[in-house]
């Protein structure tokens, strides 16, 4: 193994005893800040002054870039990028293979079990003595680490979702040595579980089929990084977000956020602007804040006083009523208008701050009210006063290694969602609060976000230390994200109300109360309370699925959170024939439902070798993390199609992959059409369905899963189908006498003498495929292997002789390359 040594010997492994105390000593440096200084505000005058940044503002020194990285015993030392993680650093330096290749998730388990140290030296380019305060700021540390500067411990981190700021005013020198000594997340979680002696907090470990790590619920870290039923176990270590030194005098702006409100009776839009400062002067600092939104002819100046310490000021700007405000609308309902705005702080001491931002105006209500002819309550979203049917899917982390998720990755996935006529995604609670760019893109293209807090499919501790950490996390995330008009809902967790109600973890009845108490403590008394204080502009629910107000009435935990008369439901059924719509719940809101399929061969090929290319290979079993998943797919296919029989094993594998995708697309089409169709009716008290978010949009790696977009962004047939079943105008041919007819999908008499031809030509940046057939061709699939891009349509029924399909490339390509890579499959090609 090629190993280089750092210039300084200080990257030596931290000495750690094998048994650590249950709580790490040294205290936490805080992301959490009080809101002590909410100031009375005085509206002064509408005298505008353009903002100028005067000298004396804060100095920021980025610590991004190359750091030293060493494992526990110092036998592996290398350079690693920050932001980044150990796995990507090892891979980039060629010290390990692609972690996604074949069985490497298991082979490389040692990486997460070791304790790594990141270190670097840095010089202050500024004279540190002239600053009243110097902070070392981490936007994200993954996860458990001791932070040192010049061999002095500053504090510890143990929550991946917090922002940590350490005061280094008295310890910073001209040349500094900073160290982040990680402890394996896996060992930490195990230890925390061991220390929780009073009662167990299940689940202890994931099911063996997931090949994962235990006790994810004892660490505030991306829960699916310990494995999931669609994802590998890579419990990373690293500095996953920005890290920098900030030096300032007088005052410093930490958070700045905008939320809009509409006062119906006065027909008045207003903006609430919240600024959170750290004031280091010993005396209050007075000043003027001017808010200017030129396009709305709105300018207001406020006099403010910042009190010493950390605190917030809140300004309420009324928008000039003679200007027409264009609201922000979801995709398919209108434009996503935003207004340029500047906020200038001119303070008596120190420097000026000029913040440029975009102001959006939209309202959101979660309507839960009685429905005539139906017991229970409605559950739907009203955006800008208009009821909107929520169409979309569920979002999971786009990679096990967050540093590989670039703006382009996000853009491609989110744009694909919008292109498939989706207007919403649920950021699921077992992943991460996504990066700012994710929400920026959603704002820009009109994708509404149902935002879970990061708790999923488990019970969680509620001791004081843990709660403090969660409280800091929640305030930080809400402050960071609340300006985004795309976010329409905060939701406490994924499936934890259901986990207790349906007793997933076989808790004896006598012990139930303890867990219910913990549940209410965490999601209601802490998370909800903080969310309601921090953000009054959008609704909060405690869990998904939930019965909403009915759950609240039952003490926040309904007997049956899957009740179709209230709230949202999750529904999975792999054994019944998915074309039989009567198996689906006529719910108020379907926030999860799905079927698995395999990603295309070109995607699998990249992480496998020849011996893996069969449906029953060790690789195919290894990649399947859902118990019996591969068999369930075959069983579902068998309801309507002949299973592949080819004697050529690769052809058989490819045919099977194709059929899993056809099956998945058809199943979800049937179910989604059922939900859309149920919008306008109440049958036997059920109906009024106002949301369909299928599970799941994207993939974390190349494996069978419920996703409609493969790892890398390629569209599965389901995604092409989604484009149609989510179309604004959907021709659904249903009969209401208990029989469902879906056009052109069932029992087709196909001509086995069919010939399909493909010609390709170029027109500007797009490619035109002309398909010709001599007979009806069901589920026609065009595939250009690894060439990145998407077709205008796919998986379609070809009843006409000729059909034109457009290919939109995501990278430069050519006619010849496309022709060479094109494979055409239809149902009649499966042997
Ligand atoms: C749902 C999700 C995920 C899971 C999916 C498929 O319940 O919340 O936990 O991946 O089912 O099993």
JSON list of N, CA and C and ligand atoms in Angstrom, two decimals, residues 228-230 396 426 428 456-457 494-495 504 544 570 572 574 592 626 695-696 706, ligand 1:
[
{"chain": "A", "resi": 228, "resn": "UNK", "atom": "N", "xyz": [-29.62, -0.27, 4.66]},
{"chain": "A", "resi": 228, "resn": "UNK", "atom": "CA", "xyz": [-31.09, -0.18, 4.57]},
{"chain": "A", "resi": 228, "resn": "UNK", "atom": "C", "xyz": [-31.59, -1.26, 3.63]},
{"chain": "A", "resi": 229, "resn": "UNK", "atom": "N", "xyz": [-32.90, -1.31, 3.40]},
{"chain": "A", "resi": 229, "resn": "UNK", "atom": "CA", "xyz": [-33.37, -2.40, 2.53]},
{"chain": "A", "resi": 229, "resn": "UNK", "atom": "C", "xyz": [-33.15, -2.10, 1.05]},
{"chain": "A", "resi": 230, "resn": "UNK", "atom": "N", "xyz": [-32.51, -0.97, 0.75]},
{"chain": "A", "resi": 230, "resn": "UNK", "atom": "CA", "xyz": [-32.07, -0.68, -0.62]},
{"chain": "A", "resi": 230, "resn": "UNK", "atom": "C", "xyz": [-30.63, -0.20, -0.65]},
{"chain": "A", "resi": 396, "resn": "UNK", "atom": "N", "xyz": [-34.19, 9.71, -1.30]},
{"chain": "A", "resi": 396, "resn": "UNK", "atom": "CA", "xyz": [-33.21, 9.16, -0.35]},
{"chain": "A", "resi": 396, "resn": "UNK", "atom": "C", "xyz": [-31.85, 9.77, -0.69]},
{"chain": "A", "resi": 426, "resn": "UNK", "atom": "N", "xyz": [-40.71, 13.83, -1.06]},
{"chain": "A", "resi": 426, "resn": "UNK", "atom": "CA", "xyz": [-40.58, 13.76, 0.40]},
{"chain": "A", "resi": 426, "resn": "UNK", "atom": "C", "xyz": [-39.12, 13.43, 0.70]},
{"chain": "A", "resi": 428, "resn": "UNK", "atom": "N", "xyz": [-36.95, 11.85, 2.87]},
{"chain": "A", "resi": 428, "resn": "UNK", "atom": "CA", "xyz": [-37.25, 10.78, 3.84]},
{"chain": "A", "resi": 428, "resn": "UNK", "atom": "C", "xyz": [-36.30, 10.82, 5.04]},
{"chain": "A", "resi": 456, "resn": "UNK", "atom": "N", "xyz": [-35.89, 7.32, 11.64]},
{"chain": "A", "resi": 456, "resn": "UNK", "atom": "CA", "xyz": [-36.63, 6.40, 10.78]},
{"chain": "A", "resi": 456, "resn": "UNK", "atom": "C", "xyz": [-36.65, 4.97, 11.32]},
{"chain": "A", "resi": 457, "resn": "UNK", "atom": "N", "xyz": [-37.84, 4.39, 11.27]},
{"chain": "A", "resi": 457, "resn": "UNK", "atom": "CA", "xyz": [-38.02, 2.95, 11.51]},
{"chain": "A", "resi": 457, "resn": "UNK", "atom": "C", "xyz": [-37.34, 2.46, 12.77]},
{"chain": "A", "resi": 494, "resn": "UNK", "atom": "N", "xyz": [-39.99, 9.09, 10.21]},
{"chain": "A", "resi": 494, "resn": "UNK", "atom": "CA", "xyz": [-40.52, 8.10, 9.29]},
{"chain": "A", "resi": 494, "resn": "UNK", "atom": "C", "xyz": [-40.95, 6.84, 10.04]},
{"chain": "A", "resi": 495, "resn": "UNK", "atom": "N", "xyz": [-42.24, 6.61, 10.09]},
{"chain": "A", "resi": 495, "resn": "UNK", "atom": "CA", "xyz": [-42.85, 5.35, 10.53]},
{"chain": "A", "resi": 495, "resn": "UNK", "atom": "C", "xyz": [-42.67, 5.00, 12.01]},
{"chain": "A", "resi": 504, "resn": "UNK", "atom": "N", "xyz": [-43.92, -3.26, 16.08]},
{"chain": "A", "resi": 504, "resn": "UNK", "atom": "CA", "xyz": [-42.92, -3.89, 15.22]},
{"chain": "A", "resi": 504, "resn": "UNK", "atom": "C", "xyz": [-41.84, -4.62, 16.02]},
{"chain": "A", "resi": 544, "resn": "UNK", "atom": "N", "xyz": [-44.89, 10.05, 9.79]},
{"chain": "A", "resi": 544, "resn": "UNK", "atom": "CA", "xyz": [-45.51, 9.60, 8.55]},
{"chain": "A", "resi": 544, "resn": "UNK", "atom": "C", "xyz": [-45.33, 8.09, 8.49]},
{"chain": "A", "resi": 570, "resn": "UNK", "atom": "N", "xyz": [-48.78, 4.56, 4.30]},
{"chain": "A", "resi": 570, "resn": "UNK", "atom": "CA", "xyz": [-47.74, 3.86, 3.55]},
{"chain": "A", "resi": 570, "resn": "UNK", "atom": "C", "xyz": [-48.35, 2.50, 3.22]},
{"chain": "A", "resi": 572, "resn": "UNK", "atom": "N", "xyz": [-47.62, -1.29, 1.19]},
{"chain": "A", "resi": 572, "resn": "UNK", "atom": "CA", "xyz": [-46.82, -2.22, 0.38]},
{"chain": "A", "resi": 572, "resn": "UNK", "atom": "C", "xyz": [-47.50, -3.57, 0.36]},
{"chain": "A", "resi": 574, "resn": "UNK", "atom": "N", "xyz": [-46.68, -7.12, -1.85]},
{"chain": "A", "resi": 574, "resn": "UNK", "atom": "CA", "xyz": [-45.92, -7.74, -2.93]},
{"chain": "A", "resi": 574, "resn": "UNK", "atom": "C", "xyz": [-46.54, -9.03, -3.43]},
{"chain": "A", "resi": 592, "resn": "UNK", "atom": "N", "xyz": [-46.35, 6.81, 0.64]},
{"chain": "A", "resi": 592, "resn": "UNK", "atom": "CA", "xyz": [-45.37, 5.77, 0.26]},
{"chain": "A", "resi": 592, "resn": "UNK", "atom": "C", "xyz": [-46.11, 4.57, -0.28]},
{"chain": "A", "resi": 626, "resn": "UNK", "atom": "N", "xyz": [-33.64, -6.63, 0.51]},
{"chain": "A", "resi": 626, "resn": "UNK", "atom": "CA", "xyz": [-35.01, -6.78, 1.00]},
{"chain": "A", "resi": 626, "resn": "UNK", "atom": "C", "xyz": [-35.34, -8.27, 0.98]},
{"chain": "A", "resi": 695, "resn": "UNK", "atom": "N", "xyz": [-42.74, 5.28, -3.56]},
{"chain": "A", "resi": 695, "resn": "UNK", "atom": "CA", "xyz": [-41.43, 4.95, -3.01]},
{"chain": "A", "resi": 695, "resn": "UNK", "atom": "C", "xyz": [-40.64, 4.27, -4.10]},
{"chain": "A", "resi": 696, "resn": "UNK", "atom": "N", "xyz": [-39.55, 4.75, -4.59]},
{"chain": "A", "resi": 696, "resn": "UNK", "atom": "CA", "xyz": [-38.73, 5.85, -4.20]},
{"chain": "A", "resi": 696, "resn": "UNK", "atom": "C", "xyz": [-38.19, 6.49, -5.46]},
{"chain": "A", "resi": 706, "resn": "UNK", "atom": "N", "xyz": [-36.70, 0.08, -5.12]},
{"chain": "A", "resi": 706, "resn": "UNK", "atom": "CA", "xyz": [-38.00, 0.63, -5.51]},
{"chain": "A", "resi": 706, "resn": "UNK", "atom": "C", "xyz": [-37.84, 1.87, -6.41]},
{"chain": "B", "resi": 1, "resn": "LIG", "atom": "C1", "xyz": [-40.74, 2.37, 3.64]},
{"chain": "B", "resi": 1, "resn": "LIG", "atom": "C2", "xyz": [-39.62, 3.36, 3.84]},
{"chain": "B", "resi": 1, "resn": "LIG", "atom": "C3", "xyz": [-38.28, 2.78, 3.90]},
{"chain": "B", "resi": 1, "resn": "LIG", "atom": "C4", "xyz": [-38.14, 1.52, 3.10]},
{"chain": "B", "resi": 1, "resn": "LIG", "atom": "C5", "xyz": [-39.30, 1.30, 2.19]},
{"chain": "B", "resi": 1, "resn": "LIG", "atom": "C6", "xyz": [-39.24, 0.04, 1.42]},
{"chain": "B", "resi": 1, "resn": "LIG", "atom": "O1", "xyz": [-41.47, 2.05, 4.73]},
{"chain": "B", "resi": 1, "resn": "LIG", "atom": "O2", "xyz": [-39.89, 4.23, 4.88]},
{"chain": "B", "resi": 1, "resn": "LIG", "atom": "O3", "xyz": [-37.92, 2.55, 5.22]},
{"chain": "B", "resi": 1, "resn": "LIG", "atom": "O4", "xyz": [-36.96, 1.54, 2.41]},
{"chain": "B", "resi": 1, "resn": "LIG", "atom": "O5", "xyz": [-40.43, 1.27, 2.96]},
{"chain": "B", "resi": 1, "resn": "LIG", "atom": "O6", "xyz": [-39.27, -1.08, 2.25]}
]
